[in-house]
Amino acid sequence: MKAMLLTLFLLPTLAGIIAFFVTSHSARRWLLIGAAIAHTLLTSACWVREPAPTPGGWMLLDAPGLLFLTLTSVLFLAVSVYALGYLRREDWGRRQDFEEGFLFTNAREATFTGCLLLFLAMMTLVTMSQHFGLLWVAVEATTLVSAPLIYFHRHSRSLEATWKYLMICSVGIALALLGNFFLAVAATLGEQSHVPMTLGNLIDRAQALNAPWLKAAFLFLVVGYGTKLGLAPMHTWLPDAHSEAPSVISALLSGALLNCAFLAILRIQQVCLAAGHGQFGQSILLGFGLLSMVVAAVFILKQNDFKRMLAYSSVEHMGILAFAIGLGGLANFGAMLHAVNHSLTKGMLFLVAGNILAAYKTKSTSDIRGVVQILPVSGALWVAGFLAITGSPPFGPFLSELVILKSALDQGRVFVAAAYLALLCIIFVGMAAHVLRMYQGVAVIPSAGLPSGQVADVDSSCLDKPVAESSLAVAPAIALCIAVLVLGIYIPPALQTILERAARALAG
Amino acid sequence: MDLLLDTSIVLLLLTNLKLIASSRIAACIRAVAFQGIVFGIMPLLVGKDPLTLRVCMLSGAAIILKGIVFPWLLLRALQAANVRREMEPIVGYTPSIVVSGVLLAIAMWLGRQLPLPVPASSPLMAPLAMFNTIIGLFVVVSRRNALTQVLGYLVMENGIYAFGLAFALQEPLLVELGVLLDAFMAVFVMGITVFHIGREFDHMDTDRLSLLRD
């Protein structure tokens, strides 16, 4: 198919626009599922036959692009199945906030579905943009269409989170635009001649680029897109947005959006490598990566909110990705594999967190006990997800974190490797304390923690026996869990090929 | 032509000082609107070649968005809220003016040090771009009011746009329009958020948005 890439982008765009105007709830929900399935099918077709680039080479699906497109698409499919159940069980009238007791409503469901589909469209555009300007436009657009999703529950906390998200990411991405212009200056060869701003052209003629301007561009782009990626110290929007957004949205933010920002940083690193400044970029990414892991470790240890804990874990894993790219060599392969593992695991964890939140009506880890009794399936998935995300065998992240460690040791960077390992251990302990405490114990009645009379005791009586878990709420998480488990044992040859090709793109 | 360009650059520098010195938010919005219009006209002034359709389209889109649509959106958000003035900025007005003077001097000095592959259309262009970017960032971090912060973001965006103009960078039209469209969407979404903040909290002081913390 000639216009495959355009179709991939336009399909969710159109579906999103239509969703704003569909009044029937069931029709809109089927539109969401339909678009998600169609997007996944089109994406899998790209695995069979490489899609043709658009004229001028602005859109092209290379190995890193295809990898991240597939992750986005698969995760979106899982999320939209979960959303089907979520939207059905949401109470659309005025209802009470379970933390502070005030009344709030939700945004319109049409706005939610429409923005969700547009979000998919923009992330798709990021994965296939080869032109740095287009890439910027797409990344900024993902911020703007996802802001209404974070402000889905209309109350003061989500509004605060949305404001921070918008302001911090917009300013960050404005710096990335400045970085783009610096790159354009670096690519200006003379009065009338300049290298076009597409990745292929820049790599081919990288030696001719002006070195100081290229380095300045790299710095601005890493800080700009790094804000979106959640690298410390620009990560401050991330825990707020992830904890206040509905869990379906948190899953997408963490599993898909962060990858898109990572891809944007990979692109400029590719140019740096080709120009012979790979070492410069690597040392900066290594530093940001380790710093992010330190910050995440500190905040995970003292975290009492399980969604914020997962958000800081995302900061950690984005740090690991930056760290791995900073190491280079074999770690590039590890980074690609780890991006896959992290997306699937974190998506699953946020979906399960949504189930726990719906049953217990609190995000505080000290108020939640006995998830295993109340939610047997979600409880098991919660622990499995915890083991996976902290890098325990036999799950996928173990393998990718091991590859990265091996690469650090092979390069003889013992101190860096030791720091990496120590931080992983601290985070394991920190998360274990919270997750296992939530999992075990005797379930307490959720409304007991709130001032008496504020919450109707409808749910509390039935919470000493298992709550019925709907298949829509657990099936997507089970599927993701199985995928993570399989990836820890066996990497399919097709995936192996793409991972290797993606890693080679960063080999310099 | 050069006289016209230099005059407008000086005008732009002055609008930034107006933004820094004024406590009335409506006046700040009008200053940024004026800045938007002047920036919109600039592509017509910097080009060495005869006017092309591309330049005219860009200029028209920039004038309409930056000069008319953005201010209108922000004024509407202002009317919805019960706030007229920025009461107590984190950095007071007099220190702000001193800071902006220092920043201007730094921008002037630094802007001339940049090793440029192509001479800019005016020696003042690079300092202007730097001053706008830095002063925009300064407004974002030194003001409490959400609307003033959006204005700061806009001024910063203008500075970056000026950087593109300074070197007559040949970005394809589609990309430039995309950037403008994104800026429009950003102001639109921020405007709506500010509107909600005004309604939800009865104030627009972002430093009092402090429920979420570790």
XYZ file of C-alpha atoms in Angstrom:
722
model
C 0.000 0.000 0.000
C 1.497 3.294 -1.079
C -0.050 5.667 1.436
C 0.354 3.311 4.390
C 2.028 5.856 6.661
C -0.541 8.542 5.954
C -3.314 6.020 6.581
C -1.765 5.064 9.919
C -1.784 8.713 10.957
C -5.115 9.767 9.457
C -7.126 6.800 10.727
C -6.955 7.731 14.439
C -7.114 11.447 13.585
C -10.403 11.065 11.743
C -11.781 8.642 14.308
C -10.866 11.140 17.018
C -12.588 14.024 15.287
C -15.675 11.890 14.647
C -15.718 10.796 18.295
C -16.252 14.400 19.408
C -19.547 14.474 17.543
C -20.965 10.989 18.180
C -23.707 11.208 20.762
C -24.370 7.504 21.319
C -22.112 6.151 24.064
C -21.980 2.605 22.768
C -21.258 3.729 19.195
C -18.388 5.881 20.429
C -16.919 3.082 22.522
C -17.027 0.725 19.547
C -15.387 3.417 17.438
C -12.533 3.515 19.960
C -12.060 -0.242 19.919
C -12.452 -0.385 16.139
C -9.845 2.305 15.573
C -7.455 0.623 18.015
C -7.801 -2.753 16.281
C -7.444 -1.227 12.820
C -4.337 0.662 13.947
C -2.773 -2.513 15.326
C -3.565 -4.408 12.111
C -2.014 -1.672 9.970
C 1.031 -1.642 12.233
C 1.457 -5.394 11.929
C 1.225 -5.022 8.162
C 4.276 -2.738 8.429
C 6.191 -5.692 9.899
C 5.382 -7.822 6.868
C 6.235 -5.251 4.258
C 8.167 -2.056 4.799
C 5.866 0.887 4.038
C 6.922 3.375 1.372
C 8.230 6.729 2.661
C 6.236 9.831 1.844
C 7.630 12.107 -0.887
C 10.609 14.087 0.396
C 11.284 11.496 3.067
C 9.519 13.393 5.842
C 7.753 10.312 7.050
C 9.545 7.014 7.047
C 9.361 4.020 9.290
C 12.885 2.917 10.186
C 13.664 0.251 12.780
C 13.454 2.455 15.917
C 10.293 4.063 14.556
C 8.652 0.727 13.812
C 9.585 -0.581 17.248
C 8.044 2.364 19.087
C 5.048 2.496 16.775
C 4.330 -1.143 17.583
C 4.656 -0.531 21.318
C 2.288 2.431 21.116
C -0.195 0.500 19.047
C -0.212 -2.632 21.224
C -0.475 -0.653 24.429
C -3.245 1.489 22.989
C -5.189 -1.629 22.070
C -4.859 -2.984 25.621
C -5.801 0.386 27.074
C -8.846 0.808 24.867
C -10.179 -2.629 25.851
C -9.702 -1.635 29.484
C -11.282 1.769 28.779
C -14.397 0.017 27.490
C -14.999 -1.375 30.966
C -13.752 1.775 32.671
C -16.125 4.075 30.813
C -19.041 1.745 31.573
C -18.410 1.649 35.284
C -17.594 5.355 35.662
C -20.228 7.351 37.473
C -20.990 10.278 35.177
C -22.989 12.367 37.622
C -21.664 14.497 40.463
C -19.770 12.348 42.895
C -17.628 12.576 45.926
C -13.860 12.784 45.858
C -12.511 10.022 48.071
C -9.517 11.971 49.336
C -11.019 15.281 50.321
C -14.743 14.652 50.119
C -15.819 17.439 47.755
C -18.114 16.873 44.799
C -16.833 16.775 41.261
C -17.887 15.614 37.801
C -16.059 14.109 34.868
C -15.340 15.727 31.550
C -17.661 14.674 28.732
C -17.027 11.141 27.540
C -16.872 12.374 23.940
C -13.996 14.697 24.856
C -12.206 11.815 26.547
C -12.519 9.418 23.612
C -11.779 12.103 21.035
C -8.623 13.262 22.778
C -7.556 9.664 23.368
C -7.714 8.898 19.646
C -5.977 12.153 18.710
C -3.301 11.284 21.265
C -2.726 8.002 19.406
C -2.555 9.879 16.106
C 0.074 12.312 17.396
C 2.193 9.553 18.928
C 2.000 7.698 15.610
C 3.222 10.843 13.880
C 6.165 11.086 16.298
C 7.280 7.546 15.517
C 7.396 8.114 11.786
C 8.662 11.724 11.619
C 12.047 11.979 9.978
C 12.060 15.756 9.679
C 13.153 17.453 12.896
C 10.584 20.220 12.528
C 7.752 17.763 11.994
C 8.996 15.732 14.954
C 8.812 18.833 17.139
C 5.309 19.664 15.959
C 4.177 16.128 16.733
C 5.762 15.974 20.205
C 4.238 19.316 21.203
C 0.875 18.153 19.850
C 0.986 15.062 22.083
C 1.246 17.387 25.112
C -1.705 19.460 24.018
C -4.102 16.628 23.228
C -3.208 14.723 26.386
C -3.753 17.683 28.751
C -7.574 17.342 28.651
C -7.136 13.630 29.406
C -5.297 14.423 32.647
C -8.048 16.875 33.586
C -10.689 14.174 33.082
C -11.801 14.127 36.716
C -12.621 17.768 37.140
C -11.305 18.685 40.548
C -8.615 20.897 41.994
C -5.853 18.284 42.208
C -6.154 17.153 38.597
C -6.359 20.784 37.503
C -3.115 21.509 39.305
C -1.486 18.476 37.696
C -2.726 19.541 34.256
C -1.396 23.061 34.706
C 2.046 21.830 35.738
C 2.087 19.350 32.865
C 1.129 21.992 30.322
C 3.448 24.698 31.570
C 6.551 22.612 32.294
C 6.300 20.527 29.129
C 5.469 23.515 26.913
C 8.423 25.517 28.168
C 10.623 22.439 27.843
C 9.470 21.802 24.322
C 9.943 25.470 23.451
C 13.607 24.936 24.370
C 13.614 21.959 22.018
C 12.355 24.283 19.270
C 15.310 26.546 19.946
C 17.461 23.413 19.695
C 15.885 22.741 16.301
C 16.820 26.200 15.117
C 20.372 25.689 16.368
C 20.445 22.476 14.384
C 19.267 24.446 11.353
C 22.119 26.912 11.888
C 24.537 23.987 12.152
C 23.151 22.695 8.874
C 23.614 26.020 7.085
C 26.703 25.601 4.956
C 26.793 28.946 3.234
C 24.728 31.812 1.920
C 22.511 29.657 -0.250
C 23.298 26.098 0.693
C 22.027 24.105 3.624
C 21.397 20.494 4.528
C 17.678 19.627 4.676
C 16.508 18.920 8.222
C 15.591 15.282 7.630
C 17.385 12.595 9.586
C 18.756 10.790 6.540
C 20.227 13.944 5.005
C 21.730 15.121 8.276
C 23.373 11.743 8.878
C 24.711 11.520 5.322
C 26.313 14.947 5.504
C 27.006 14.986 9.243
C 30.701 15.740 8.785
C 29.842 19.071 7.168
C 27.726 20.269 10.096
C 29.037 23.097 12.234
C 30.262 21.372 15.417
C 29.636 24.019 18.156
C 26.104 24.692 16.894
C 25.398 20.964 16.662
C 26.492 20.486 20.268
C 24.365 23.417 21.406
C 21.434 21.945 19.489
C 21.985 18.593 21.180
C 21.958 20.194 24.640
C 18.761 22.115 24.005
C 17.027 19.135 22.425
C 18.011 16.821 25.281
C 16.808 19.298 27.909
C 13.636 20.015 25.917
C 12.620 16.480 25.043
C 14.135 15.295 28.333
C 11.477 17.330 30.122
C 8.893 15.288 28.309
C 10.842 12.096 28.922
C 10.878 12.777 32.658
C 14.640 12.939 33.118
C 15.595 14.445 36.480
C 15.678 17.340 37.300
C 13.012 18.194 34.676
C 10.712 15.390 35.820
C 8.581 17.364 38.307
C 5.394 17.293 36.236
C 5.487 13.515 35.874
C 4.412 12.181 39.300
C 1.589 14.729 39.516
C 0.216 14.021 36.074
C 0.508 10.252 36.450
C -1.135 10.168 39.854
C -4.075 12.446 39.026
C -4.910 11.183 35.539
C -7.278 8.205 35.249
C -5.250 4.982 35.344
C -5.905 4.229 31.671
C -4.283 7.530 30.782
C -1.375 6.976 33.176
C -0.714 3.670 31.416
C -0.523 5.420 28.045
C 1.536 8.349 29.349
C 4.078 6.044 30.910
C 4.128 3.248 28.369
C 3.794 5.145 25.110
C 4.308 8.895 25.482
C 7.630 8.662 27.317
C 8.904 6.366 24.559
C 8.036 9.006 21.980
C 10.155 11.575 23.813
C 12.929 8.977 24.060
C 12.743 8.423 20.312
C 13.144 12.178 19.758
C 16.360 12.120 21.809
C 17.584 9.046 19.904
C 17.176 10.979 16.645
C 19.519 13.801 17.638
C 21.961 11.310 19.142
C 22.014 9.539 15.761
C 23.069 12.817 14.125
C 25.697 13.437 16.817
C 27.128 9.956 16.332
C 27.344 10.396 12.584
C 29.100 13.726 13.056
C 31.673 12.115 15.338
C 30.405 13.709 18.553
C 28.903 10.510 19.923
C 31.064 10.615 23.021
C 29.807 14.113 23.887
C 26.173 13.043 23.673
C 26.778 9.793 25.501
C 28.401 11.387 28.526
C 25.501 13.841 28.901
C 22.884 11.109 28.604
C 24.789 8.929 31.064
C 24.777 11.744 33.616
C 21.079 12.512 33.203
C 20.309 8.801 33.390
C 22.129 8.203 36.659
C 20.700 11.375 38.201
C 17.173 10.274 37.283
C 17.757 6.907 38.906
C 19.023 8.561 42.090
C 16.026 10.910 42.279
C 13.619 8.055 41.603
C 15.234 5.879 44.279
C 14.976 8.626 46.900
C 11.334 9.354 46.173
C 10.262 5.719 45.835
C 11.647 4.945 49.294
C 9.450 7.503 51.015
C 6.448 7.267 48.716
C 3.051 6.610 50.245
C 0.900 6.936 47.124
C 1.056 3.868 44.905
C 0.362 5.713 41.662
C 3.100 8.231 42.427
C 5.360 5.297 43.228
C 4.730 3.887 39.748
C 5.359 7.347 38.278
C 8.738 7.589 39.991
C 9.470 4.102 38.740
C 8.926 5.521 35.234
C 11.472 8.243 36.005
C 13.836 5.451 37.029
C 13.314 3.460 33.853
C 13.660 6.486 31.582
C 16.886 7.062 33.480
C 17.938 3.486 32.678
C 17.194 4.074 28.981
C 19.257 7.292 28.921
C 21.990 5.513 30.892
C 22.096 2.648 28.398
C 22.301 4.962 25.389
C 25.020 6.790 27.290
C 27.006 3.559 27.545
C 26.559 2.681 23.888
C 27.760 -0.547 22.322
C 25.854 -3.600 23.494
C 23.789 -1.427 25.832
C 22.036 0.105 22.808
C 20.419 -3.270 22.207
C 19.643 -3.451 25.927
C 18.010 -0.023 25.782
C 15.732 -1.016 22.925
C 14.744 -4.242 24.635
C 14.251 -2.400 27.898
C 11.974 0.162 26.260
C 9.775 -2.732 25.092
C 9.781 -4.392 28.496
C 9.143 -1.200 30.410
C 6.209 -0.169 28.227
C 4.424 -3.472 28.563
C 5.109 -3.855 32.292
C 4.275 -0.292 33.263
C 1.125 -0.323 31.150
C 0.006 -3.457 32.961
C 0.888 -2.038 36.400
C -1.114 1.137 35.869
C -4.129 -0.837 34.652
C -3.949 -3.014 37.778
C -3.486 0.114 39.896
C -6.746 1.356 38.399
C -8.499 -1.819 39.595
C -7.068 -1.467 43.101
C -8.023 2.208 43.223
C -11.574 1.409 42.107
C -11.991 -1.204 44.849
C -10.229 0.527 47.758
C -10.941 4.170 46.857
C -7.607 5.312 48.209
C -4.119 5.710 46.777
C -2.371 5.506 50.117
C -0.264 2.375 50.513
C -0.601 2.481 54.291
C -4.405 2.170 54.064
C -4.465 -0.775 51.675
C -4.138 -4.319 52.943
C -5.067 -7.732 51.634
C -5.332 -7.076 47.921
C -4.856 -10.817 47.472
C -8.166 -11.548 49.233
C -10.218 -8.744 47.776
C -8.945 -8.798 44.202
C -7.340 -12.223 43.650
C -6.509 -11.697 39.965
C -5.418 -8.075 40.199
C -3.481 -8.879 43.369
C -1.500 -11.608 41.634
C -0.866 -9.325 38.666
C 0.214 -6.526 41.026
C 2.931 -8.684 42.555
C 3.952 -10.147 39.203
C 4.180 -6.624 37.796
C 6.247 -5.482 40.753
C 8.675 -8.382 40.302
C 8.904 -7.649 36.589
C 9.451 -3.895 36.875
C 12.179 -4.268 39.487
C 14.055 -6.609 37.191
C 13.496 -10.010 38.770
C 13.792 -13.139 36.657
C 12.126 -14.641 34.698
C 10.477 -11.470 33.414
C 11.679 -9.431 30.424
C 13.140 -6.421 32.273
C 15.589 -8.737 34.056
C 17.099 -9.683 30.734
C 17.377 -6.127 29.422
C 18.777 -4.731 32.668
C 21.315 -7.549 32.687
C 22.396 -6.753 29.128
C 22.935 -3.124 30.132
C 24.927 -4.152 33.214
C 27.044 -6.539 31.174
C 27.787 -3.783 28.695
C 28.940 -1.451 31.477
C 31.222 -4.162 32.885
C 32.569 -5.071 29.432
C 33.599 -1.468 28.982
C 35.436 -1.647 32.275
C 33.328 1.075 33.882
C 33.111 -0.618 37.249
C 31.998 2.387 39.297
C 29.214 3.279 36.914
C 28.053 -0.333 36.893
C 28.177 -0.515 40.674
C 26.124 2.680 41.021
C 23.573 1.323 38.553
C 23.290 -1.965 40.395
C 23.077 -0.320 43.815
C 20.272 2.002 42.657
C 18.339 -0.933 41.206
C 18.645 -2.714 44.565
C 17.456 0.309 46.540
C 14.458 0.693 44.270
C 13.672 -3.017 44.593
C 13.625 -2.723 48.370
C 11.613 0.494 48.299
C 8.933 -0.887 46.026
C 8.854 -4.257 47.755
C 8.024 -2.641 51.094
C 4.948 -0.924 49.662
C 3.727 -3.553 47.239
C 4.038 -6.551 49.548
C 2.381 -4.669 52.411
C -0.542 -3.895 50.129
C -0.706 -7.468 48.907
C -0.747 -9.246 52.253
C -2.597 -8.658 55.487
C -6.226 -8.380 56.383
C -8.302 -6.103 54.238
C -9.457 -2.997 56.047
C -12.716 -1.386 55.171
C -11.807 1.470 52.846
C -14.225 4.049 54.194
C -12.864 3.677 57.728
C -10.069 6.105 56.988
C -12.434 8.918 56.047
C -14.404 11.152 58.376
C -17.598 9.348 59.337
C -20.725 9.989 57.364
C -18.904 11.339 54.338
C -18.991 8.203 52.288
C -21.976 5.951 51.890
C -21.182 2.471 53.202
C -22.343 0.683 50.098
C -19.041 -0.923 49.155
C -17.544 -1.349 52.570
C -19.649 -4.305 53.673
C -18.716 -6.444 50.710
C -14.997 -5.819 50.987
C -14.097 -8.694 53.249
C -14.768 -11.125 50.454
C -13.441 -11.075 46.896
C -14.878 -8.422 44.621
C -16.000 -9.672 41.225
C -13.392 -8.548 38.729
C -14.784 -7.914 35.283
C -12.950 -9.570 32.443
C -12.486 -6.216 30.675
C -10.626 -4.928 33.716
C -8.176 -7.806 34.020
C -7.835 -9.326 30.529
C -5.640 -6.536 29.060
C -3.352 -6.660 32.088
C -3.110 -10.462 31.893
C -2.215 -10.232 28.207
C 0.511 -7.679 28.893
C 1.810 -9.783 31.794
C 2.091 -12.863 29.599
C 3.934 -10.809 26.976
C 6.459 -9.594 29.567
C 6.931 -13.136 30.849
C 7.463 -14.513 27.347
C 9.969 -11.777 26.523
C 12.009 -12.845 29.525
C 12.338 -16.356 28.163
C 12.130 -16.085 24.421
C 12.515 -13.145 22.038
C 10.777 -13.861 18.710
C 13.200 -13.736 15.762
C 11.286 -10.919 14.028
C 11.501 -8.772 17.156
C 15.177 -9.700 17.573
C 15.876 -8.489 14.041
C 14.124 -5.155 14.601
C 15.852 -4.655 17.960
C 19.231 -5.329 16.393
C 18.522 -2.980 13.506
C 17.383 -0.281 15.928
C 20.529 -0.753 18.012
C 22.666 -0.597 14.857
C 21.127 2.792 14.024
C 22.868 3.996 17.195
C 26.155 2.251 16.582
C 27.728 5.347 15.020
C 14.133 48.961 4.909
C 16.848 48.542 7.520
C 15.638 51.597 9.404
C 12.156 50.107 9.535
C 13.532 46.797 10.769
C 15.665 48.395 13.470
C 12.764 50.569 14.589
C 10.533 47.553 14.994
C 13.249 45.706 16.910
C 13.490 48.604 19.357
C 9.692 48.651 19.650
C 9.745 44.945 20.470
C 12.364 45.444 23.159
C 10.165 48.144 24.674
C 7.060 45.928 24.728
C 9.033 43.457 26.826
C 9.832 46.178 29.341
C 6.163 47.176 29.381
C 5.226 43.566 30.156
C 7.750 43.456 32.980
C 6.735 46.782 34.497
C 2.953 46.604 34.326
C 0.840 45.059 37.060
C -2.441 45.313 35.163
C -2.918 42.028 33.352
C -5.064 43.516 30.588
C -2.253 45.967 29.791
C 0.224 43.088 29.688
C -2.005 41.177 27.271
C -2.217 44.224 25.016
C 1.568 44.662 25.117
C 2.029 41.036 24.025
C -0.633 41.497 21.320
C 1.254 44.500 19.967
C 4.471 42.499 20.081
C 2.732 39.717 18.165
C 1.661 42.088 15.387
C 5.147 43.556 15.013
C 6.638 40.066 14.946
C 4.029 39.141 12.356
C 5.152 42.001 10.075
C 8.838 41.137 10.487
C 9.101 38.350 7.895
C 8.172 41.015 5.306
C 11.057 43.205 6.464
C 13.912 40.731 6.830
C 13.697 39.047 3.423
C 16.276 40.079 0.874
C 14.301 38.537 -1.970
C 11.069 39.947 -3.383
C 7.962 38.976 -1.431
C 6.898 35.410 -1.992
C 3.518 33.876 -1.318
C 5.158 31.788 1.409
C 6.347 34.816 3.358
C 3.013 36.592 2.987
C 1.079 33.580 4.229
C 3.353 33.169 7.231
C 3.177 36.818 8.079
C -0.610 36.888 7.746
C -1.057 33.778 9.890
C 1.304 35.144 12.541
C -0.463 38.530 12.706
C -3.899 36.947 12.985
C -2.841 34.407 15.629
C -0.358 36.347 17.716
C -1.966 39.744 17.367
C -5.678 38.959 17.467
C -6.622 35.385 18.410
C -4.268 34.833 21.367
C -5.011 38.172 23.094
C -8.725 37.652 22.542
C -8.582 34.187 24.149
C -6.577 35.464 27.095
C -8.776 38.533 27.613
C -11.796 36.224 27.741
C -10.109 34.051 30.366
C -9.288 37.241 32.285
C -12.882 38.433 32.219
C -14.101 35.110 33.558
C -11.841 35.411 36.577
C -12.121 37.883 39.376
C -8.555 39.100 38.987
C -7.342 42.329 37.422
C -3.811 42.748 38.688
C -0.816 40.642 39.410
C -0.695 41.361 43.118
C 2.637 40.242 44.508
C 4.995 38.772 41.960
C 7.763 36.587 43.336
C 10.245 39.179 42.081
C 8.914 42.705 42.657
C 8.441 45.254 39.867
C 11.448 47.435 40.569
C 13.882 44.497 40.891
C 12.283 43.020 37.741
C 13.121 46.136 35.747
C 16.695 46.059 37.019
C 16.937 42.365 36.125
C 15.558 42.966 32.644
C 18.061 45.764 32.126
C 20.879 43.412 33.047
C 19.432 40.658 30.844
C 19.184 43.095 27.934
C 22.842 44.043 28.347
C 23.825 40.365 28.472
C 21.699 39.579 25.408
C 23.242 42.490 23.493
C 26.751 41.351 24.329
C 26.161 37.640 23.829
C 24.134 38.138 20.652
C 27.138 39.716 18.980
C 29.510 36.962 20.048
C 27.628 34.161 18.309
C 29.620 32.699 15.438
C 27.073 32.783 12.641
C 27.516 30.919 9.380
C 25.391 33.533 7.589
C 25.197 37.219 8.584
C 21.850 38.051 10.197
C 19.526 40.552 8.577
C 20.210 43.077 11.331
C 22.895 43.100 14.033
C 20.115 43.609 16.580
C 18.214 40.461 15.546
C 20.187 37.917 17.566
C 20.153 40.051 20.758
C 16.401 40.533 20.324
C 15.828 36.793 19.995
C 17.901 36.061 23.072
C 16.337 38.849 25.119
C 12.812 37.735 24.268
C 13.564 34.101 25.101
C 15.231 34.890 28.420
C 12.701 37.518 29.488
C 9.850 35.127 28.638
C 11.409 32.467 30.846
C 11.924 35.094 33.559
C 8.226 36.033 33.471
C 7.196 32.363 33.644
C 9.225 31.773 36.800
C 8.875 35.144 38.532
C 5.116 35.710 38.311
C 2.423 33.956 40.290
C -0.568 34.613 38.093
C -1.367 31.846 35.627
C -2.312 34.311 32.876
C 0.940 36.239 33.208
C 2.801 32.941 32.964
C 1.021 32.172 29.693
C 2.112 35.610 28.480
C 5.671 34.755 29.469
C 5.425 31.542 27.466
C 4.202 33.523 24.458
C 7.055 36.025 24.711
C 9.512 33.150 24.912
C 7.919 31.520 21.860
C 8.220 34.890 20.062
C 11.916 34.996 20.897
C 12.464 31.562 19.413
C 10.488 32.595 16.344
C 12.737 35.674 16.077
C 15.756 33.397 16.139
C 14.354 31.571 13.130
C 13.757 34.900 11.388
C 17.190 36.247 12.212
C 18.944 33.717 10.066
C 16.178 33.453 7.481
C 16.189 29.728 8.139
C 14.631 27.866 5.296
C 12.177 25.722 7.196
C 9.535 24.312 4.890
C 6.233 26.200 4.991
C 4.384 23.201 6.353
C 6.646 23.009 9.391
C 6.352 26.716 10.142
C 2.587 26.549 9.874
C 2.666 23.478 12.121
C 4.673 25.400 14.710
C 2.163 28.245 14.562
C -0.730 25.813 14.855
C 0.896 24.232 17.898
C 1.371 27.644 19.488
C -2.282 28.346 18.826
C -3.356 25.054 20.367
C -1.053 25.676 23.334
C -2.595 29.063 24.065
C -6.054 27.639 23.512
C -5.540 24.751 25.932
C -3.723 26.959 28.446
C -6.485 29.565 28.184
C -9.119 26.942 28.968
C -7.031 25.644 31.876
C -6.601 29.164 33.250
C -10.353 29.652 32.919
C -10.935 26.492 34.964
C -8.330 27.534 37.531
C -10.090 30.892 37.950
C -13.430 29.159 38.467
C -12.201 26.341 40.669
C -9.984 28.293 43.045
C -11.297 31.858 42.957
C -7.739 32.978 42.290
C -5.093 32.366 39.647
C -1.986 32.190 41.777
C -0.077 29.160 40.650
C 2.160 29.057 43.701
C -0.955 28.368 45.743
C -1.537 25.272 43.619
C 0.417 23.126 46.015
C -1.779 20.168 46.899
C 0.415 17.729 45.028
C 3.805 17.258 46.571
C 6.062 14.602 47.991
